XYZ file of C-alpha atoms in Angstrom:
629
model
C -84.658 -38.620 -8.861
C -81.749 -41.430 -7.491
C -79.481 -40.185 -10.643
C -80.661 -36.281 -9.625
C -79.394 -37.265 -6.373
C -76.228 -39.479 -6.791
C -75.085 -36.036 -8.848
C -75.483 -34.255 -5.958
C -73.823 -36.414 -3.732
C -70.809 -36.891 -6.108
C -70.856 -33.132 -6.754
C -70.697 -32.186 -2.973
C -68.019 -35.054 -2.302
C -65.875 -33.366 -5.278
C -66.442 -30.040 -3.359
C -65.384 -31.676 -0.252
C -62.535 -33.140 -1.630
C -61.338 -29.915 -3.327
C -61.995 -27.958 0.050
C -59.825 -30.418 1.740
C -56.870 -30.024 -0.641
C -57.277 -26.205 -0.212
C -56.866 -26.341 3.337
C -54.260 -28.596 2.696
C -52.201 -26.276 0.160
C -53.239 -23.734 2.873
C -51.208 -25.157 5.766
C -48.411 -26.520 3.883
C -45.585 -24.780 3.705
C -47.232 -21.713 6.624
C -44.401 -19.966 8.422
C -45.613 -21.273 12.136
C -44.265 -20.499 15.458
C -45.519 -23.194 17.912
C -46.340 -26.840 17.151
C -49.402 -26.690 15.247
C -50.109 -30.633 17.069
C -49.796 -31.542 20.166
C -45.780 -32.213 19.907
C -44.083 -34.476 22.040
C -40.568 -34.585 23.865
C -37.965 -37.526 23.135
C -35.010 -37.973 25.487
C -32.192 -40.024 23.950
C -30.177 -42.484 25.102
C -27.136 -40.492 26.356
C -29.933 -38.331 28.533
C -30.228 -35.387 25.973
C -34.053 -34.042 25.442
C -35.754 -32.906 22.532
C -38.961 -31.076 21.377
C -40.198 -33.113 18.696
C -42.903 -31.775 16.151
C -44.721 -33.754 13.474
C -45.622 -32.806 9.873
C -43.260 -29.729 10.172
C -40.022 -28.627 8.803
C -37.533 -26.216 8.694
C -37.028 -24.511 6.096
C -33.008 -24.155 5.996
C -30.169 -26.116 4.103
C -28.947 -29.643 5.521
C -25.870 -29.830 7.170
C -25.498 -33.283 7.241
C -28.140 -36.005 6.285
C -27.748 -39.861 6.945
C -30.507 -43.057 6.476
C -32.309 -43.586 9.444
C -34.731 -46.392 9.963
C -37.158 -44.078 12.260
C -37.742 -40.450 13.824
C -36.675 -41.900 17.134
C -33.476 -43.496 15.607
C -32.888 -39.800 13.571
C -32.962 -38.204 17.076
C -30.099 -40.412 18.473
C -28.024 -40.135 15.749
C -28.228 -36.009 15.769
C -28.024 -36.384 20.010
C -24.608 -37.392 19.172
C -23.286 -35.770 16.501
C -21.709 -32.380 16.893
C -23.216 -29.534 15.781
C -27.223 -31.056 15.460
C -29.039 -28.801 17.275
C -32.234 -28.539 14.697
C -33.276 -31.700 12.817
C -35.191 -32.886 10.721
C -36.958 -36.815 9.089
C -38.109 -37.680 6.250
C -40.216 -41.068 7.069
C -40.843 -41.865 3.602
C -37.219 -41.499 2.428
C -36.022 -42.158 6.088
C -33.674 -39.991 5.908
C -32.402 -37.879 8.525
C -31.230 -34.575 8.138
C -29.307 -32.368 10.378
C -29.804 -28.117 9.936
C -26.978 -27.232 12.888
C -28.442 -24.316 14.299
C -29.649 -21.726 12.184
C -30.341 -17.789 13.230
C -33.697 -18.255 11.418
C -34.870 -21.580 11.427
C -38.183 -20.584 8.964
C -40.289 -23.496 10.428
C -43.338 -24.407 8.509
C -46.510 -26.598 8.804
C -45.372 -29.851 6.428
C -46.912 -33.144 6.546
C -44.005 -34.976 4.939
C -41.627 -33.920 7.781
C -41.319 -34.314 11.854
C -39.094 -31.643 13.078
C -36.849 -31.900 16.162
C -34.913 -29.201 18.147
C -32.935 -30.228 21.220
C -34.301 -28.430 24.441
C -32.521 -26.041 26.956
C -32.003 -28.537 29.241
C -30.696 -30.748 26.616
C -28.166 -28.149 25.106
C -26.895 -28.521 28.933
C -26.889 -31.873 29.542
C -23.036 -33.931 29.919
C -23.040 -35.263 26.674
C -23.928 -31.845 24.384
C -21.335 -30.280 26.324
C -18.528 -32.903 25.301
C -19.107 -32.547 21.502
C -20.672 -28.658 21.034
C -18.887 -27.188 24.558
C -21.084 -24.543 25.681
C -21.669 -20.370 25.716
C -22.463 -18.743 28.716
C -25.113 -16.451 28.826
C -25.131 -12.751 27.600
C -23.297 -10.364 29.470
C -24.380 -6.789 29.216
C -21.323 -4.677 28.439
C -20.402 -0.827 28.709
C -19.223 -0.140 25.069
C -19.416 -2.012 22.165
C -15.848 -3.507 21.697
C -15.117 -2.838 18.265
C -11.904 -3.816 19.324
C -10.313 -5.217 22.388
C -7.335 -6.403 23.675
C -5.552 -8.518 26.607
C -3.741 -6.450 29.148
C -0.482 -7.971 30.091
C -0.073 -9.047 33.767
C 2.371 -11.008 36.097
C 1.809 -14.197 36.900
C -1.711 -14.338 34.974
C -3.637 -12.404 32.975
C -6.749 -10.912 34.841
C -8.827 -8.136 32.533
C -9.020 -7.038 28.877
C -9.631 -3.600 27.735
C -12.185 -3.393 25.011
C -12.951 -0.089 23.125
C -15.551 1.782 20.404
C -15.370 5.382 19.339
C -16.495 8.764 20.870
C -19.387 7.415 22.319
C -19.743 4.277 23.584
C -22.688 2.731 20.751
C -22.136 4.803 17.806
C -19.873 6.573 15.489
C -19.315 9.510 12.800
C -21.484 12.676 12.761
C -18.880 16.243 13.932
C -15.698 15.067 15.111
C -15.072 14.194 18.439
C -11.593 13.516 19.826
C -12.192 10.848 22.469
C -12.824 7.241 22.604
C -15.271 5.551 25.060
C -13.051 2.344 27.246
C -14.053 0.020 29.064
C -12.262 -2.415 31.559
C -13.556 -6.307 32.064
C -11.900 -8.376 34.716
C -12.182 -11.681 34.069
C -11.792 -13.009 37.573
C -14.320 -11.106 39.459
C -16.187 -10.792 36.088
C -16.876 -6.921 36.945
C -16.114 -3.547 34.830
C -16.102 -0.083 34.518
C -16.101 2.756 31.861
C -14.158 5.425 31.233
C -13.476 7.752 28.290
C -9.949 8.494 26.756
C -9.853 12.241 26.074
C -6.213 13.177 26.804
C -4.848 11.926 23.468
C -7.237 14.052 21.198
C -7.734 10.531 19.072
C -11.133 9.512 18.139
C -9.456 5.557 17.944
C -12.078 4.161 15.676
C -11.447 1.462 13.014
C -7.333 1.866 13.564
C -4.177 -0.510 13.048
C -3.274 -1.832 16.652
C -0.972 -4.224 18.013
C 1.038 -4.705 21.198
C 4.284 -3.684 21.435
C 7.285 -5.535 22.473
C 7.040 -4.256 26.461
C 3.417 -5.120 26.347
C 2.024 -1.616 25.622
C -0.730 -1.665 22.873
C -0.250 1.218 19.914
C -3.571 2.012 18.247
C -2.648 4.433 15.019
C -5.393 5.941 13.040
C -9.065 5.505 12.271
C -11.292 8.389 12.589
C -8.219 10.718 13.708
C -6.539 9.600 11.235
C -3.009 10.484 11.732
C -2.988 10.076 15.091
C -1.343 7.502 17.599
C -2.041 6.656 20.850
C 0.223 4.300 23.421
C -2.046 2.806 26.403
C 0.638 1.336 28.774
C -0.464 -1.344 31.457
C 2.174 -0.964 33.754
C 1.257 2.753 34.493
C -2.586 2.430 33.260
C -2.196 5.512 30.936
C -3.074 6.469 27.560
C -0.386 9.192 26.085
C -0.199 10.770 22.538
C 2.535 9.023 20.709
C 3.983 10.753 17.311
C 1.752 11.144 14.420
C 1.878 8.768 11.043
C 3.578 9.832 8.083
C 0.017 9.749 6.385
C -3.504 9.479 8.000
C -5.379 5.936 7.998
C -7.910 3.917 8.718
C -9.074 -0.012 8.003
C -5.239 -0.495 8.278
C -3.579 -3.099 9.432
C -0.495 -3.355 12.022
C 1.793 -5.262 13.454
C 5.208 -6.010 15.434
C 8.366 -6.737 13.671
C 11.185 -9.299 14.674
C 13.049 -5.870 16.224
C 10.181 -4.755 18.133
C 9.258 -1.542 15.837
C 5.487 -1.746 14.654
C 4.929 -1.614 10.376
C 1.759 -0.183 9.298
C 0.344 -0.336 5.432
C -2.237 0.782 3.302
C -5.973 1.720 5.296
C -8.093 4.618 2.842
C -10.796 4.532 4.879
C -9.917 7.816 6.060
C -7.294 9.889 5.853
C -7.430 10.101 1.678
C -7.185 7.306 -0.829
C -4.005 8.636 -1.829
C -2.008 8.346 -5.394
C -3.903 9.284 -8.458
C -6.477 8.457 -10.486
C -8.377 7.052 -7.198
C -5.609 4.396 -6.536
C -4.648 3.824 -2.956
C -1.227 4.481 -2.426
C -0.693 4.089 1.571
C 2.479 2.455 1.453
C 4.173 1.580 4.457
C 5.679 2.894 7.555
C 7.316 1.832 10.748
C 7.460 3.056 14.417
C 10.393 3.094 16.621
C 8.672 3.263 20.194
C 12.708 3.951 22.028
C 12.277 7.121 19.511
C 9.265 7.731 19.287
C 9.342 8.209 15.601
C 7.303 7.370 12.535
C 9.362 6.438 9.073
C 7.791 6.249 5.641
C 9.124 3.546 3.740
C 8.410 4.224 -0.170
C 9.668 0.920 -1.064
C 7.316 -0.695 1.230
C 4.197 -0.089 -1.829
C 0.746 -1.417 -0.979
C 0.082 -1.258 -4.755
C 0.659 -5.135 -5.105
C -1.369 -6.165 -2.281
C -4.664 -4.395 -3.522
C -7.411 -6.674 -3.963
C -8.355 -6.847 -7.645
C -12.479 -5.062 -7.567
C -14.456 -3.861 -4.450
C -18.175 -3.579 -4.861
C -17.677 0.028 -3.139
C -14.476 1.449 -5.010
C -10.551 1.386 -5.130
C -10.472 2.738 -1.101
C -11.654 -0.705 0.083
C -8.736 -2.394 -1.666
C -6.205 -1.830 0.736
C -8.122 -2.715 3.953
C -6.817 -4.914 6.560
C -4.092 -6.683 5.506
C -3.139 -10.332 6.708
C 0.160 -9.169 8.377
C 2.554 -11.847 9.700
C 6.139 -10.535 11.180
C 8.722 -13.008 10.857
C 12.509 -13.101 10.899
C 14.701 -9.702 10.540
C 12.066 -7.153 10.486
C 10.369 -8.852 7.014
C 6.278 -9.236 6.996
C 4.627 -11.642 5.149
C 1.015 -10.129 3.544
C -0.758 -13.343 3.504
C -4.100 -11.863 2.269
C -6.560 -10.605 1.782
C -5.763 -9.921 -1.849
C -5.287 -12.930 -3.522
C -1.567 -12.335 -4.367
C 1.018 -12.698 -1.516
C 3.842 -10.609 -0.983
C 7.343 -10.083 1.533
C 7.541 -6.921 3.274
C 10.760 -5.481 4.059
C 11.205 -2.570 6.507
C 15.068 -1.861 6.549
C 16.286 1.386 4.981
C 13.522 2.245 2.337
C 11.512 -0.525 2.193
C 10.945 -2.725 -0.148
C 7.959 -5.901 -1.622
C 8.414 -8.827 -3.564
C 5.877 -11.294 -4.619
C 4.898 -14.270 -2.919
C 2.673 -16.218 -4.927
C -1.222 -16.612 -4.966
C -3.155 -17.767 -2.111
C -6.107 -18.435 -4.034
C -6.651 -17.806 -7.358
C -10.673 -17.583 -7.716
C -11.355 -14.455 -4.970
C -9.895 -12.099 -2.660
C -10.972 -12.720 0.621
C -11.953 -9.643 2.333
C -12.779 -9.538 6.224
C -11.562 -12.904 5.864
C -9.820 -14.379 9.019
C -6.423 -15.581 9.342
C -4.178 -17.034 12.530
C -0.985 -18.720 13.049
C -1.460 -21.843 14.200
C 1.793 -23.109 14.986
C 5.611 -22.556 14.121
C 5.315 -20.597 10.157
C 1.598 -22.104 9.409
C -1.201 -19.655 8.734
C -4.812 -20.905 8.678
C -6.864 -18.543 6.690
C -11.007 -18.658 5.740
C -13.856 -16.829 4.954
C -14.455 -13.083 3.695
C -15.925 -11.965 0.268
C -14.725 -10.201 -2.559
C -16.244 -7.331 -1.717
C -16.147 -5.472 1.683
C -20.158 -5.173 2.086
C -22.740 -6.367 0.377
C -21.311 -9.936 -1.168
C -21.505 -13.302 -0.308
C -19.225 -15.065 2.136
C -17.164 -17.503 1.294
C -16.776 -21.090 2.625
C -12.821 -20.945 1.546
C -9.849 -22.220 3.618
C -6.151 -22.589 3.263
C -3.023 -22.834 5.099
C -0.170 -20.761 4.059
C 3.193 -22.766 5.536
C 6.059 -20.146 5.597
C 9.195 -21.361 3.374
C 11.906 -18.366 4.234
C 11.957 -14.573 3.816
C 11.122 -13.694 -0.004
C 10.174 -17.471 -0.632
C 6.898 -18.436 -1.442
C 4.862 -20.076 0.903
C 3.487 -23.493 0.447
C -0.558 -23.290 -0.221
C -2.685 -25.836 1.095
C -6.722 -25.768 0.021
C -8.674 -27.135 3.046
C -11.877 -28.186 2.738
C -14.551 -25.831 3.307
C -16.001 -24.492 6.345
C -19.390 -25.508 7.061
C -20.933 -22.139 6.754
C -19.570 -18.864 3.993
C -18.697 -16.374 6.665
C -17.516 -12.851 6.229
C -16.880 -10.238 9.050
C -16.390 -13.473 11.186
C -13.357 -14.039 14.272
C -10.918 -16.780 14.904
C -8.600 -17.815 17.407
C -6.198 -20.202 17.886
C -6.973 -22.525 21.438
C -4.111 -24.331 23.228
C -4.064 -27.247 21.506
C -3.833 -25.760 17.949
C -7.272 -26.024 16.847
C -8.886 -22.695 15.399
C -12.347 -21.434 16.896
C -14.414 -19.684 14.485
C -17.003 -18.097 15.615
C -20.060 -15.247 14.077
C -20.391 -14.007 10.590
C -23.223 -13.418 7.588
C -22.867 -15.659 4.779
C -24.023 -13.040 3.100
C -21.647 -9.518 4.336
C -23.706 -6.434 4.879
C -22.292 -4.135 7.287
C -25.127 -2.824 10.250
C -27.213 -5.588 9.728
C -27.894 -9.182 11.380
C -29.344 -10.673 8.508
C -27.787 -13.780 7.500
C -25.935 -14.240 10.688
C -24.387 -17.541 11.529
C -25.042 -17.966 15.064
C -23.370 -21.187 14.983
C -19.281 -21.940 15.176
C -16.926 -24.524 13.910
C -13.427 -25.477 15.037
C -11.036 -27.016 12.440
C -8.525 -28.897 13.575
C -4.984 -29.290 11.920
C -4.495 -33.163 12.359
C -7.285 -34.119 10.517
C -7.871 -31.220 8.039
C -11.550 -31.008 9.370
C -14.100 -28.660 10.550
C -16.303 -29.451 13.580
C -19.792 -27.824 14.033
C -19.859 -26.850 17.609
C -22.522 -24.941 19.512
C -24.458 -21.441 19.052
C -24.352 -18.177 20.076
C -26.974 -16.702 21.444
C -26.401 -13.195 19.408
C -25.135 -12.468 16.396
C -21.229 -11.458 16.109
C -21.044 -9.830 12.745
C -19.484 -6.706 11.599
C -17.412 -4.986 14.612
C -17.409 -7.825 16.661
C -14.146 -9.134 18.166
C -13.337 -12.941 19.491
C -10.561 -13.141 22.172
C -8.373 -16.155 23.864
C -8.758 -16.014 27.910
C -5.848 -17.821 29.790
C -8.224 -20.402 31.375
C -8.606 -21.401 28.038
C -12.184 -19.672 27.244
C -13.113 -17.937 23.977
C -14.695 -14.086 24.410
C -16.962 -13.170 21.633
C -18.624 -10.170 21.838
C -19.737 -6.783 20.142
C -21.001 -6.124 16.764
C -23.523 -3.278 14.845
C -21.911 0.293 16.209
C -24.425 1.984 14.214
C -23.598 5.406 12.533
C -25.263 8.356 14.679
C -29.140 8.604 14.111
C -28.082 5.617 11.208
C -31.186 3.602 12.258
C -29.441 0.343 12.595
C -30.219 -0.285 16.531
C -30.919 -3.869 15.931
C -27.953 -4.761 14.891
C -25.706 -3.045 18.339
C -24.973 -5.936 20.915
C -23.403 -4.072 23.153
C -22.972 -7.789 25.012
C -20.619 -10.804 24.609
C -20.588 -14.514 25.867
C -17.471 -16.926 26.482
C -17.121 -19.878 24.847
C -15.635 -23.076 26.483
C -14.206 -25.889 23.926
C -15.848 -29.370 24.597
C -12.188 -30.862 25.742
C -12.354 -28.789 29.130
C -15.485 -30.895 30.436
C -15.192 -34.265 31.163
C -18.159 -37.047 30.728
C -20.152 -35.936 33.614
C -20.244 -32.615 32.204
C -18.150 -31.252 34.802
C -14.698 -28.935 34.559
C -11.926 -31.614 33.393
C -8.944 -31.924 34.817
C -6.241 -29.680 34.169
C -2.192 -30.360 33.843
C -1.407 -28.230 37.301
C 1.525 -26.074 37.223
C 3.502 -25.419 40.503
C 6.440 -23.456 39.661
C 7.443 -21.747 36.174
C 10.618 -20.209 36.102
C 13.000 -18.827 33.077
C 16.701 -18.117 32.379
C 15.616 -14.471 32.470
C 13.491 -14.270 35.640
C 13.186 -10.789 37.582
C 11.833 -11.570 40.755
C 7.720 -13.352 39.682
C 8.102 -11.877 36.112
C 8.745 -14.584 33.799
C 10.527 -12.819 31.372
C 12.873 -14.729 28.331
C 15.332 -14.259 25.469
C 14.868 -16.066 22.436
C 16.933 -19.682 22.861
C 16.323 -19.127 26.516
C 14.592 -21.791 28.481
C 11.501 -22.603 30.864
C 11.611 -24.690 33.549
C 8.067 -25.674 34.523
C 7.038 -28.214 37.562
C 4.035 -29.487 37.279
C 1.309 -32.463 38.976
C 3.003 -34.444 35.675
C 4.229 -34.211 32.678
C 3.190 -37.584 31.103
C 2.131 -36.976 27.646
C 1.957 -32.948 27.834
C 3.100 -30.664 25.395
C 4.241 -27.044 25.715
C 2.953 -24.078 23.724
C 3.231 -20.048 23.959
C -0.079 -18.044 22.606
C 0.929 -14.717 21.762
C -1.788 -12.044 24.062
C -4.506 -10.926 21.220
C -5.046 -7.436 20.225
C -8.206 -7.496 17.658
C -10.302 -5.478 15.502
C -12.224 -5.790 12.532
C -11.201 -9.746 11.854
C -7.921 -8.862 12.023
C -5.357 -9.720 15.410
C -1.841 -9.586 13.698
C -0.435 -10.673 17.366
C -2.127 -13.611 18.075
C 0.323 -16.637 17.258
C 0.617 -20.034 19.306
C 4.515 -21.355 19.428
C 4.899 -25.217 20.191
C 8.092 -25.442 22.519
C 10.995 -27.532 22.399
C 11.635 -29.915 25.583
C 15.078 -29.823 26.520
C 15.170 -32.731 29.534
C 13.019 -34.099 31.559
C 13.404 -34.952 35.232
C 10.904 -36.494 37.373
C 7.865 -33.737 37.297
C 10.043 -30.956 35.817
C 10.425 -30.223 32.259
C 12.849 -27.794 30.681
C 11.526 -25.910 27.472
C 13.455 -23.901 24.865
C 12.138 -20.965 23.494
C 12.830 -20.257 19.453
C 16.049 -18.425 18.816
C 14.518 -16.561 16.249
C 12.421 -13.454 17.235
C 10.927 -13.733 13.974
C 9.371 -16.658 15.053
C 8.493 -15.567 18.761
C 7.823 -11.456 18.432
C 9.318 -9.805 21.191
C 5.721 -9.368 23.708
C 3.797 -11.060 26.162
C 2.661 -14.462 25.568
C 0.219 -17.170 27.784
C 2.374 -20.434 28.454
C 0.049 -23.573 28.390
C 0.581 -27.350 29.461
C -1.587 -29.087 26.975
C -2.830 -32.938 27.495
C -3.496 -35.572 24.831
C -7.573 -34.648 25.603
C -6.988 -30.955 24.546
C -7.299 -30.208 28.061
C -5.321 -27.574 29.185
C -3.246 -25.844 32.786
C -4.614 -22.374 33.147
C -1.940 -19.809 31.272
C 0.934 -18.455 32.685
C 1.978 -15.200 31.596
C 5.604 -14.886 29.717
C 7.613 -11.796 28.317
C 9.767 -13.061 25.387
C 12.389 -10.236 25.119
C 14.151 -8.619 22.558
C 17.333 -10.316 21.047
């Protein structure tokens, strides 16, 4: 009877046992979203708070993972690093592990892990702000802004114009000759809609760029020949004369002599050539004519990416497009093979070397940073449906028909594609949005979070996270107090069934150099006159080799930089450029500046003038017309 027992006993302990380790295997590794235990907060020494969760993880790569003695210890160490937002310990390894801030954090019951996310409150508090800066929250917009662009103004900028197609949240279906505007002023942070119908241009997907008196051309997209000229002085939209060829998914920008150059863009309009090979070569536009020019020497042939996913009409998409000295253009990408553009006479093209010899880098991003020096990242082979790459150079210009000088960077933190950049004050490069793995409509593999890479150290920084996606369609602009716009994204095909992905919304972005410790604005280098050797009455307008004089609070350890006003769609803003500027003299609080001789090097247009401190901090931007040599 005791052994009848005792194997009853042992039998039901086994069945105990077992039922425990089910449960067990159960809860492990459950998708969960609130702290299956009690949880806890932590607040770290430099006053940021966190939710803290035992036995749970999340179930994304580490960023960054360093030994830490306990959880407590692991939750300092992220409080203070930039870019830990999400973390998580490992108390038997004691290792702590940093997961930035993913778009889907897949948290999950797991008893060897404590998980740790830092609160509202703490994504606030002084010291976040210094090393992630901070986003504002959403603001609802009238369009999506597909593209946008910053509309020149004397003494300061003041609004943007953003745009999308015929209707203000989608596209395609019968054609429809207008293209839904909207206005966004930046100081009393109101707008209003209208819709362009006087042109007969559906401006969807086209080249644009801003033209050397500060009017923006937009040629092609969904009417595909057409162009359109929006001037700010006058606030009007006119019909300008029609391409050579139709396009779309082209890329434009100014030349050296103010004309705009155009190439390739099959997205509509034709492929072109034979034998389904794009053959959009280029053209320019005189605006004092008003005249389009093919130029068959100009061939887009050699700056094809080698394979698209999706056929020979995504190879000629968006071309990195640099203007520099007597009318040339440098292609820096997004093929892998370089190549000089010239645009007297005929045209002409010769090769400049490979940027990067293991991909093309499709709705990659590219900027120049300073004086001939080109950061470029990101993209995929493919145009859709591929994954993004974590890739980075700098291309330093050499001379017309010389090949530039290569530099691999290290990568970026995240594999981005459809992602923005833009180049701050100081030189840095904000990146912002992106999949890291490119599908078009779709917010799946967003990267919520962006990184800023900075040119003295060769390093990116993991910064804070948007709040929404920025993917495909989404545009990223420079404001002159010094703010990042990033908004848009989706723009779903009509009844295309891809409403999830439209943010018809955007945030700013402020860089952690323009608060101080408290967490308050820092102070700014104050300007109190700017004048040039061109000056017409308050409109700061200059030749190249002309000067600036600027008085300001002081000038003790400031340096001087012109930021080219963006123009942006689809990755791509061929105008945005920042120029450092020479100091001729200094005298008491005033400092002269020379501006380039070369407008190769400073494109005739509107620029933002910046004082810039050794902190990154900045003086709010000035605006200044470099003229026409």
């Amino acid at each position: 009877m005791f052994e009848s027992l005792l194997e009853s006993l042992t039998l039901g302990s086994c069945l105990l046992v077992a039922l425990a380790f089910s449960q067990a295997d159960s809860v492990k590794g459950q998708n969960i979203d609130n702290c299956p235990n009690a949880g806890s907060t932590y607040t770290s020494r430099n006053k940021v708070g966190f939710n803290v969760c035992r036995q749970t993880d999340y179930g994304v790569d580490n960023l960054q993972s360093v030994s830490q003695a306990t959880l407590n210890a692991c939750i300092e160490w992220c409080s203070t690093t930039p870019g830990c937002i999400y973390g998580v310990y490992d108390p038997v390894a004691k290792m702590c592990n940093s997961k930035g801030s993913p778009y889907t954090p897949n948290w999950k019951s797991d008893p060897s892990f404590d998980s740790f996310v830092m609160t509202s409150a703490g994504l606030d508090a002084p010291a976040t702000k210094t090393k992630n800066g901070r986003w504002s929250d959403v603001i609802q917009l009238q369009v999506i802004p597909v593209a946008a662009y910053m509309v020149p103004q004397f003494p300061s900028v003041t609004k943007f114009l953003a745009f999308s197609s015929w209707s203000p949240s989608t596209f395609g279906g019968a054609a429809q000759y207008q293209t839904a505007f909207q206005s966004y002023d930046i100081t009393s942070n109101t707008q209003s809609s209208f819709m362009v119908s006087n042109t007969m241009h559906d401006m969807f997907c086209p080249g644009i760029n801003s033209l050397a008196d500060g009017r923006l051309m937009i040629d092609g997209g969904n009417t595909d020949a057409a162009t359109t000229i929006y001037d700010p002085a006058s606030n009007t939209f006119s019909r300008a004369a029609d391409m050579k060829m139709g396009r779309g998914y082209q890329a434009s920008v100014t030349l050296s002599d103010g004309r705009g150059f155009t190439i390739g863009g099959s997205y509509t309009g034709g492929i072109g050539g034979q034998n389904g090979v794009p053959m959009k070569d280029g053209e320019v536009y005189d605006p004092s004519s008003n005249q389009w020019t093919a130029l068959p020497g100009a061939q887009v042939a050699p700056m094809l990416t080698t394979y698209d996913n999706a056929g020979a009409w995504r190879t000629d998409n968006h071309a990195w497009l640099w203007a520099w000295s007597s009318g040339s253009v440098l292609q820096a990408g997004p093929s892998k093979n370089m190549n000089w553009y010239t645009t007297s006479g005929s045209g002409g093209v010769t090769a400049a070397g490979t940027r990067n010899a293991a991909n093309d880098q499709m709705c990659g991003v590219n900027v120049m940073y300073t004086t001939g020096k080109i950061f470029g990242a990101g993209g995929s082979q493919s145009y859709s449906d591929a994954p993004g790459l974590k890739a980075a150079h700098t291309i330093t210009i050499n001379g017309v028909n010389q090949n530039p000088t290569v530099q691999q960077l290290p990568d970026m933190w995240y594999g981005r594609m459809y992602a923005n950049a833009v180049v701050l004050p100081n030189g840095q490069v904000f990146i912002s949005g992106g999949q890291t793995y490119g599908k078009g409509f779709s917010d799946t593999n967003s990267v919520l979070q962006a990184e800023i890479w900075d040119p003295k150290t060769n390093k990116f920084t993991l910064v804070g996270a948007s709040s929404v996606p920025r993917n495909y369609h989404s545009v990223s602009l420079l404001m002159p107090d010094g703010r990042v716009m990033s908004g848009g994204g989706g723009l779903c095909y009509v009844n295309g069934g891809c409403n999830d992905a439209n943010h018809q919304d955007m945030q700013f972005y402020t860089p952690p150099y323009l608060f101080d410790s408290n967490g308050n604005a820092a102070v700014r280098p104050q300007v109190t006159t700017l004048r040039s050797s061109q000056q017409n009455g308050n409109q700061i307008r200059v030749s190249p080799g002309g000067t600036l004089t600027v008085t300001l609070n002081s000038v003790s350890g400031l340096t001087h930089a012109l930021v080219r006003l963006g123009s942006v769609t689809h990755s791509i803003n061929s105008d945005q450029r920042r120029i450092p500027l020479t100091v001729v003299r200094t005298i008491g609080s005033t400092v002269t500046l020379r501006v380039p001789s070369d407008n190769g090097i400073v494109p005739p247009g509107f620029y933002y003038y910046f004082a810039v401190a050794s902190s990154g901090s900045h003086s709010l931007g000035l605006t200044v017309n470099v003229l026409k040599g």
